[in-house]
Each structure stands twice: as C-alpha cells, then as structure tokens.
XYZ file of C-alpha atoms in Angstrom:
153
model
C 32.792 6.890 9.656
C 34.642 6.298 13.303
C 34.365 9.154 15.234
C 37.573 10.598 16.568
C 37.045 11.307 20.558
C 39.763 14.109 20.394
C 38.202 15.834 17.951
C 34.666 15.765 20.310
C 34.897 19.157 23.079
C 31.560 19.956 22.752
C 28.107 19.573 22.487
C 28.157 21.027 18.767
C 30.982 19.398 17.260
C 29.106 16.505 17.966
C 25.918 17.634 16.877
C 28.420 18.591 13.808
C 29.609 15.123 13.148
C 26.241 13.366 12.795
C 24.286 16.083 10.021
C 27.629 15.362 8.147
C 27.536 11.521 8.919
C 23.749 11.544 8.360
C 23.247 14.683 6.581
C 22.134 11.950 3.185
C 19.168 11.665 5.014
C 17.958 14.953 4.736
C 18.948 15.614 1.046
C 16.640 12.155 0.089
C 13.676 13.480 0.452
C 10.728 11.890 0.340
C 8.387 11.659 -2.541
C 5.441 10.508 -4.670
C 7.133 7.239 -5.888
C 7.597 6.270 -2.534
C 3.742 6.793 -1.717
C 2.526 4.901 -4.458
C 5.681 2.349 -3.497
C 4.090 1.852 0.348
C 1.991 -1.623 0.845
C -0.450 -1.913 3.257
C 0.759 -4.894 6.239
C -1.190 -7.901 7.009
C -1.923 -7.426 10.741
C -2.600 -3.356 9.993
C -6.026 -1.603 10.153
C -6.600 -0.036 7.238
C -7.285 3.258 9.592
C -3.868 1.934 10.353
C -2.362 1.930 7.231
C -4.147 5.508 5.942
C -2.642 6.906 9.156
C 1.016 5.766 8.495
C 0.332 6.831 4.700
C -0.590 10.136 5.671
C 2.056 10.540 7.756
C 4.280 9.954 4.944
C 2.540 11.866 2.514
C 2.684 14.889 4.495
C 6.384 14.632 4.286
C 6.498 15.210 0.470
C 7.511 18.092 -1.100
C 5.791 20.167 -2.960
C 2.576 18.712 -0.575
C 0.193 17.109 -1.999
C -3.001 18.272 -2.779
C -5.669 16.281 -1.465
C -7.130 14.860 -4.938
C -4.447 14.041 -5.465
C -3.904 11.839 -1.897
C -6.801 9.804 -3.015
C -5.754 8.805 -6.567
C -2.662 7.759 -4.967
C -3.786 6.157 -1.860
C -6.313 4.595 -4.432
C -3.191 3.305 -6.437
C -1.318 1.200 -3.103
C -4.365 -1.351 -3.034
C -4.301 -4.309 -4.636
C -7.065 -6.727 -6.581
C -10.229 -6.791 -5.010
C -9.678 -3.618 -3.075
C -7.827 -1.439 -6.691
C -10.947 -2.539 -8.959
C -13.956 -1.621 -6.759
C -11.175 1.355 -5.704
C -11.197 2.819 -9.275
C -14.554 3.128 -9.428
C -15.121 5.295 -6.341
C -15.947 9.436 -6.145
C -14.505 9.832 -3.490
C -14.198 13.460 -3.020
C -12.096 13.795 0.682
C -9.528 11.443 2.004
C -11.392 10.449 5.251
C -14.133 9.550 2.546
C -11.563 7.110 1.313
C -11.132 5.309 4.135
C -14.545 4.878 5.242
C -14.874 3.550 1.766
C -11.957 1.093 1.239
C -13.122 -0.776 5.216
C -16.985 -1.095 3.192
C -14.660 -3.398 0.430
C -12.552 -5.187 3.220
C -16.013 -5.679 5.228
C -17.207 -7.759 1.924
C -14.687 -9.650 1.088
C -14.399 -10.450 5.243
C -18.215 -11.348 4.756
C -17.797 -13.235 1.021
C -20.024 -10.633 -0.921
C -16.591 -9.717 -2.687
C -14.193 -12.680 -3.581
C -10.975 -12.623 -2.997
C -9.211 -14.345 -6.048
C -5.179 -15.560 -6.241
C -4.551 -15.692 -9.870
C -2.697 -18.659 -10.721
C -1.638 -19.115 -14.270
C -4.976 -18.907 -16.045
C -6.851 -20.040 -13.552
C -8.434 -17.838 -9.826
C -8.884 -20.115 -6.673
C -11.428 -18.480 -4.889
C -10.836 -18.725 -1.612
C -13.426 -21.834 -0.577
C -12.105 -23.995 -2.596
C -13.782 -23.360 -5.702
C -11.754 -23.025 -9.368
C -12.747 -20.291 -11.047
C -11.353 -20.816 -15.132
C -11.603 -17.311 -17.174
C -11.072 -17.564 -20.548
C -10.171 -13.862 -21.869
C -9.550 -12.296 -25.507
C -7.482 -8.859 -25.006
C -11.959 -7.003 -26.036
C -14.087 -9.192 -23.357
C -14.673 -12.150 -21.048
C -15.204 -15.361 -22.975
C -16.100 -17.897 -20.157
C -16.535 -18.429 -16.630
C -16.241 -21.584 -15.278
C -17.132 -22.352 -12.268
C -15.350 -26.205 -10.990
C -15.939 -27.128 -7.714
C -13.044 -29.275 -7.380
C -11.965 -31.270 -3.065
C -10.085 -28.808 -0.734
C -7.054 -31.004 -0.598
C -6.259 -31.161 -4.826
C -5.972 -27.126 -4.850
C -2.294 -25.859 -4.889
C-alpha cells in the first residue's frame, strides 16, 4: 500500500492510515499454540529464553495460569530436557527455570547424555555409538559400541 500524500493533512490522518494498514497484526493475537512453537536459540541462556517466553505468555488472552505456564514452557524443550521436566514437580515458573538450568549444567558436565538420534542408532557426544532395540513396551537391548571419531556421520 502506498500512502497518498494528498490525503494526509494532519497527524491523525497518518495515524489512521497506519492503523488501517497494520490492523491485522492487532487482530491476530498470540495464543497457546504460538507459545508451544517457541524454541530456545543456541546462543540464548535458559534465563534469557524464559524471560522472552514469559513476555510472550503475558500477551496471550485469556491469561495463562501458572500451572499451565509450567506445562507449556516444559513442552517447548526437546530431549533430554523434556524427559527430566516431565517428572518435575515445580509449583512456580521460577522454580522450573532453575530446574532447566540444572539440567543444562548436568548435560554440560556429562552427567546427562545429550543423544542425537540417527536411524535407530544414538550417537553420544564423545564418539560412542549406542544401539537401541525396542519393542513398543520395553527396551530389549542397549549395546554400547566404541567407535573411532573419524567414523561418525
């Protein structure tokens, strides 16, 4: 849309034209699905992500209760974070952020394995191949096969 200069006589005319042009952005509000679709950036700390996520959550109508916030925020994480957050009993959003930070620290020092799934195999950071054979209800076998680093995909 091009702004016709002959129709803009006052600031109010400019404001009205702006609102007409961008009204769609106001009408399409944020919802719970937009919160679930959010992801943490690689360079973003847990606290920065939690702050950004909660700022978006504050704009959702109707307002989100804290219990629902905890559930929605937990669902934005992938394995191995999600596996540990599912069993979390955090009652407050701030407690959940601390739990996520502790999970991140545990991954960083190697207490929790950060696995990358590839075609039925899991490549553990550090050059170990993990073969997992599962039935729908239980794991049949876990084999750890050491591999040279140069053979990793």
